[in-house]
Amino acid sequence: QVQLVESGGGLVQAGGSLRLSCAASGRTFSSYAMGWFRQAPGKEREFVATITWSGRSTAYADSVKGRFTISRDNAKNTVYLQMNSLKPEDTAVYYCATTRTSSGSDYYTRDYEYEYWGQGTQVTVSS
């Protein structure tokens, strides 16, 4: 099993920035994709960003393109989400997730495709 712990959430004013981190521990995989999802009160969990094991390919939800950047450090088993130009609509609990892949070029945008999840970190954008 793999354990994921998110950090970096908090309260920020509209237009500000936050950087989320997700550290993985436990059993490691030779090839795995990672992703970020978020869930606002009364809403379903939605895809935010994903990255391949190689780090060469990423994908983003339309709502965050140009504002958020996902990256990873495989040596540290950590994935990051840099969030700039934050909007009140970004307020949610943010979750990181990981899953084994067939190759280093695979990534996934649906929550049911992931095996392991963190407990989430709250991001609140005030306005």
Coordinates of N, CA and C in Angstrom, one line a residue:
Q1 N 0.8 -1.2 0.0 CA 0.0 0.0 0.0 C 0.9 1.2 0.0
V2 N 0.3 2.3 -0.5 CA 0.9 3.6 -0.6 C 0.2 4.6 0.3
Q3 N 0.9 5.4 1.0 CA 0.2 6.5 1.8 C 0.6 7.9 1.2
L4 N -0.4 8.7 1.0 CA -0.2 10.0 0.4 C -0.6 11.1 1.4
V5 N 0.2 12.1 1.6 CA -0.1 13.2 2.6 C 0.1 14.5 1.9
E6 N -1.0 15.3 1.8 CA -1.0 16.6 1.2 C -0.7 17.7 2.2
S7 N -0.1 18.8 1.7 CA 0.2 19.9 2.6 C 0.2 21.2 1.7
G8 N 0.2 22.3 2.3 CA 0.3 23.6 1.6 C -1.0 24.3 1.5
G9 N -2.1 23.8 1.9 CA -3.4 24.5 1.7 C -3.5 25.6 2.8
G10 N -4.5 26.4 2.6 CA -4.7 27.5 3.5 C -5.7 28.5 2.9
L11 N -5.7 29.7 3.6 CA -6.6 30.8 3.2 C -5.8 31.8 2.4
V12 N -6.3 32.2 1.3 CA -5.6 33.2 0.4 C -6.6 34.1 -0.2
Q13 N -6.2 35.3 -0.5 CA -7.1 36.3 -1.2 C -7.1 36.0 -2.7
A14 N -8.2 36.4 -3.3 CA -8.3 36.2 -4.8 C -7.1 36.9 -5.5
G15 N -6.6 36.2 -6.4 CA -5.4 36.7 -7.1 C -4.1 36.2 -6.6
G16 N -4.1 35.6 -5.4 CA -2.9 35.1 -4.8 C -2.5 33.7 -5.2
S17 N -1.5 33.2 -4.6 CA -0.9 31.9 -5.0 C -0.7 31.0 -3.8
L18 N -0.8 29.7 -4.1 CA -0.4 28.6 -3.1 C 0.3 27.5 -3.9
R19 N 1.1 26.8 -3.2 CA 1.8 25.6 -3.7 C 1.5 24.4 -2.8
L20 N 0.8 23.5 -3.4 CA 0.5 22.2 -2.7 C 1.5 21.2 -2.9
S21 N 1.8 20.4 -1.9 CA 2.7 19.3 -2.0 C 2.0 18.0 -1.6
C22 N 2.4 16.9 -2.2 CA 1.9 15.6 -1.8 C 3.1 14.6 -1.8
A23 N 3.3 14.1 -0.6 CA 4.4 13.2 -0.3 C 3.9 11.7 -0.2
A24 N 4.5 10.8 -0.9 CA 4.2 9.4 -0.9 C 5.1 8.6 -0.1
S25 N 4.6 7.6 0.6 CA 5.4 6.7 1.4 C 4.9 5.3 1.3
G26 N 5.6 4.3 1.7 CA 5.2 2.9 1.7 C 5.7 2.3 0.4
R27 N 5.0 1.3 -0.1 CA 5.4 0.6 -1.3 C 5.5 1.6 -2.5
T28 N 6.6 1.5 -3.2 CA 6.8 2.3 -4.4 C 6.6 1.5 -5.7
F29 N 6.3 2.2 -6.8 CA 6.1 1.6 -8.1 C 7.2 2.1 -9.0
S30 N 7.6 1.3 -10.0 CA 8.6 1.7 -10.9 C 8.0 2.7 -12.0
S31 N 6.7 2.6 -12.2 CA 6.1 3.5 -13.1 C 4.7 3.8 -12.6
Y32 N 4.4 5.1 -12.4 CA 3.1 5.5 -11.9 C 2.7 6.9 -12.3
A33 N 1.5 7.2 -12.5 CA 1.0 8.5 -12.8 C 0.5 9.1 -11.5
M34 N 0.4 10.4 -11.5 CA -0.1 11.1 -10.3 C -1.0 12.2 -10.8
G35 N -2.0 12.6 -9.9 CA -3.0 13.5 -10.3 C -3.5 14.3 -9.1
W36 N -4.1 15.4 -9.4 CA -4.8 16.3 -8.4 C -6.2 16.4 -8.7
F37 N -7.1 16.2 -7.7 CA -8.5 16.4 -7.8 C -9.0 17.4 -6.7
R38 N -10.2 17.9 -6.8 CA -10.7 18.8 -5.8 C -12.2 18.6 -5.7
Q39 N -12.7 18.9 -4.5 CA -14.1 18.7 -4.2 C -14.6 19.9 -3.3
A40 N -15.6 20.6 -3.9 CA -16.2 21.7 -3.1 C -17.5 21.2 -2.5
P41 N -17.9 21.9 -1.4 CA -19.1 21.4 -0.7 C -20.3 21.2 -1.7
G42 N -21.0 20.1 -1.6 CA -22.2 19.8 -2.4 C -21.8 19.5 -3.8
K43 N -20.6 19.4 -4.2 CA -20.2 19.1 -5.6 C -19.4 17.8 -5.6
E44 N -19.4 17.2 -6.8 CA -18.7 16.0 -7.0 C -17.2 16.3 -7.1
R45 N -16.4 15.3 -6.8 CA -14.9 15.5 -7.0 C -14.6 15.6 -8.5
E46 N -13.8 16.6 -8.8 CA -13.4 16.9 -10.2 C -11.9 16.9 -10.4
F47 N -11.6 16.5 -11.6 CA -10.2 16.5 -12.1 C -9.6 17.9 -12.1
V48 N -8.4 18.0 -11.7 CA -7.6 19.3 -11.8 C -6.4 19.1 -12.7
A49 N -5.5 18.2 -12.4 CA -4.3 18.1 -13.2 C -3.7 16.7 -13.1
T50 N -3.0 16.2 -14.0 CA -2.3 14.9 -13.9 C -0.9 15.0 -14.6
I51 N 0.0 14.1 -14.3 CA 1.3 14.1 -14.9 C 1.8 12.6 -15.0
T52 N 2.5 12.4 -16.1 CA 3.0 11.0 -16.3 C 4.2 10.8 -15.4
W53 N 4.6 9.5 -15.3 CA 5.8 9.2 -14.5 C 7.0 9.9 -15.0
S54 N 7.2 10.0 -16.3 CA 8.3 10.6 -17.0 C 8.3 12.1 -16.7
G55 N 7.2 12.7 -16.5 CA 7.1 14.1 -16.3 C 7.0 14.9 -17.6
R56 N 7.0 14.2 -18.7 CA 7.0 14.9 -20.0 C 5.6 15.3 -20.5
S57 N 4.6 14.7 -19.9 CA 3.3 15.0 -20.4 C 2.4 15.3 -19.2
T58 N 1.6 16.4 -19.4 CA 0.6 16.8 -18.3 C -0.7 17.1 -19.0
A59 N -1.8 17.2 -18.2 CA -3.1 17.5 -18.6 C -3.8 18.3 -17.5
Y60 N -4.6 19.3 -17.9 CA -5.3 20.1 -17.0 C -6.8 20.3 -17.3
A61 N -7.6 20.5 -16.3 CA -8.9 20.9 -16.5 C -9.0 22.3 -17.1
D62 N -10.0 22.5 -18.0 CA -10.1 23.8 -18.7 C -10.1 24.9 -17.7
S63 N -10.7 24.7 -16.5 CA -10.9 25.8 -15.6 C -9.6 26.3 -14.9
V64 N -8.5 25.5 -15.0 CA -7.3 25.9 -14.4 C -6.1 26.1 -15.4
K65 N -6.4 25.8 -16.6 CA -5.3 26.0 -17.6 C -4.7 27.4 -17.6
G66 N -3.4 27.5 -17.6 CA -2.8 28.8 -17.6 C -2.6 29.3 -16.3
R67 N -3.2 28.8 -15.2 CA -3.0 29.2 -13.9 C -2.4 28.2 -13.0
F68 N -2.6 26.9 -13.2 CA -2.0 25.9 -12.3 C -0.9 25.1 -13.1
T69 N 0.0 24.7 -12.3 CA 1.1 23.9 -12.9 C 1.4 22.7 -12.0
I70 N 1.4 21.5 -12.6 CA 1.7 20.2 -11.9 C 3.1 19.8 -12.2
S71 N 3.8 19.4 -11.2 CA 5.2 18.9 -11.4 C 5.5 17.8 -10.4
R72 N 6.6 17.1 -10.6 CA 6.9 15.9 -9.7 C 8.4 15.8 -9.5
D73 N 8.8 15.2 -8.4 CA 10.2 14.9 -8.1 C 10.2 13.4 -7.7
N74 N 10.5 12.6 -8.6 CA 10.4 11.1 -8.4 C 11.4 10.7 -7.3
A75 N 12.5 11.3 -7.2 CA 13.5 11.0 -6.2 C 12.9 11.2 -4.8
K76 N 12.0 12.2 -4.6 CA 11.4 12.5 -3.4 C 10.0 11.9 -3.2
N77 N 9.5 11.2 -4.3 CA 8.2 10.6 -4.3 C 7.2 11.7 -4.0
T78 N 7.3 12.9 -4.6 CA 6.5 14.0 -4.3 C 5.9 14.6 -5.6
V79 N 4.7 15.1 -5.5 CA 4.1 15.8 -6.6 C 3.6 17.1 -6.1
Y80 N 3.7 18.2 -6.9 CA 3.3 19.5 -6.5 C 2.2 20.1 -7.4
L81 N 1.5 21.0 -6.9 CA 0.6 21.8 -7.7 C 0.7 23.3 -7.3
Q82 N 1.3 24.0 -8.3 CA 1.5 25.5 -8.1 C 0.2 26.1 -8.6
M83 N -0.4 26.9 -7.8 CA -1.7 27.5 -8.1 C -1.5 29.0 -8.1
N84 N -1.7 29.7 -9.2 CA -1.6 31.1 -9.3 C -2.9 31.7 -9.7
S85 N -3.0 33.0 -9.5 CA -4.2 33.8 -9.9 C -5.5 33.1 -9.4
L86 N -5.5 32.7 -8.1 CA -6.6 32.0 -7.5 C -7.9 32.8 -7.5
K87 N -8.9 32.0 -7.7 CA -10.3 32.6 -7.8 C -11.1 32.0 -6.7
P88 N -12.2 32.7 -6.2 CA -13.1 32.0 -5.2 C -13.6 30.7 -5.7
E89 N -13.8 30.5 -6.9 CA -14.3 29.2 -7.5 C -13.3 28.1 -7.3
D90 N -12.1 28.4 -6.9 CA -11.1 27.3 -6.7 C -11.2 26.8 -5.2
T91 N -12.0 27.4 -4.4 CA -12.2 26.9 -3.0 C -12.7 25.5 -3.0
A92 N -11.9 24.6 -2.3 CA -12.3 23.2 -2.3 C -11.2 22.5 -1.4
V93 N -11.5 21.2 -1.2 CA -10.5 20.3 -0.6 C -9.8 19.7 -1.8
Y94 N -8.5 19.8 -1.8 CA -7.7 19.3 -2.8 C -7.0 17.9 -2.4
Y95 N -7.2 16.9 -3.3 CA -6.7 15.6 -3.1 C -5.6 15.2 -4.1
C96 N -4.5 14.6 -3.7 CA -3.6 14.0 -4.6 C -3.9 12.5 -4.7
A97 N -3.5 11.9 -5.8 CA -3.7 10.5 -6.1 C -2.6 9.9 -6.9
T98 N -2.4 8.6 -6.8 CA -1.5 7.9 -7.7 C -1.9 6.6 -8.1
T99 N -1.4 6.1 -9.2 CA -1.8 4.7 -9.7 C -0.7 4.2 -10.5
R100 N -0.5 2.9 -10.5 CA 0.4 2.2 -11.4 C 0.0 2.3 -12.8
T101 N 1.0 2.4 -13.7 CA 0.8 2.5 -15.1 C 1.6 1.5 -15.9
S102 N 1.1 1.2 -17.1 CA 1.8 0.3 -18.0 C 3.1 0.8 -18.5
S103 N 3.2 2.2 -18.6 CA 4.5 2.8 -19.1 C 4.6 4.2 -18.5
G104 N 5.7 4.8 -18.6 CA 5.9 6.1 -18.1 C 5.2 7.2 -18.8
S105 N 4.6 6.9 -19.9 CA 3.9 7.9 -20.7 C 2.4 8.0 -20.5
D106 N 1.9 7.2 -19.5 CA 0.4 7.2 -19.3 C 0.0 8.1 -18.2
Y107 N -1.1 8.7 -18.3 CA -1.8 9.5 -17.2 C -3.3 9.3 -17.3
Y108 N -4.0 9.8 -16.3 CA -5.4 9.5 -16.1 C -6.1 10.7 -15.6
T109 N -7.3 11.0 -16.1 CA -8.1 12.1 -15.7 C -9.4 11.8 -14.9
R110 N -9.7 10.5 -14.7 CA -10.9 10.1 -14.0 C -10.5 9.6 -12.6
D111 N -11.3 9.9 -11.6 CA -11.0 9.5 -10.2 C -10.9 8.0 -10.0
Y112 N -11.8 7.3 -10.7 CA -11.9 5.9 -10.5 C -10.7 5.1 -11.1
E113 N -9.8 5.8 -11.8 CA -8.7 5.2 -12.4 C -7.5 5.2 -11.4
Y114 N -7.6 5.8 -10.3 CA -6.5 5.9 -9.3 C -6.7 4.9 -8.2
E115 N -5.6 4.4 -7.7 CA -5.6 3.4 -6.6 C -5.5 3.9 -5.2
Y116 N -4.7 5.0 -5.1 CA -4.3 5.5 -3.8 C -4.6 7.0 -3.7
W117 N -5.1 7.4 -2.5 CA -5.6 8.8 -2.3 C -5.1 9.3 -1.0
G118 N -4.8 10.6 -1.0 CA -4.5 11.3 0.3 C -5.8 11.8 1.0
Q119 N -5.6 12.4 2.1 CA -6.8 12.8 2.9 C -7.3 14.2 2.5
G120 N -6.5 14.9 1.8 CA -6.9 16.2 1.3 C -6.4 17.4 2.1
T121 N -6.3 18.5 1.5 CA -5.9 19.7 2.1 C -6.9 20.9 1.7
Q122 N -7.3 21.7 2.6 CA -8.3 22.7 2.3 C -7.7 23.9 1.7
V123 N -8.2 24.4 0.6 CA -7.9 25.6 0.0 C -9.1 26.6 0.0
T124 N -8.9 27.7 0.6 CA -10.0 28.7 0.6 C -9.5 30.0 0.0
V125 N -10.2 30.5 -1.0 CA -9.9 31.7 -1.7 C -11.0 32.7 -1.3
S126 N -10.6 33.8 -0.7 CA -11.5 34.8 -0.2 C -11.7 35.9 -1.2
S127 N -12.9 36.6 -1.2 CA -13.2 37.7 -2.1 C -14.3 38.5 -1.5

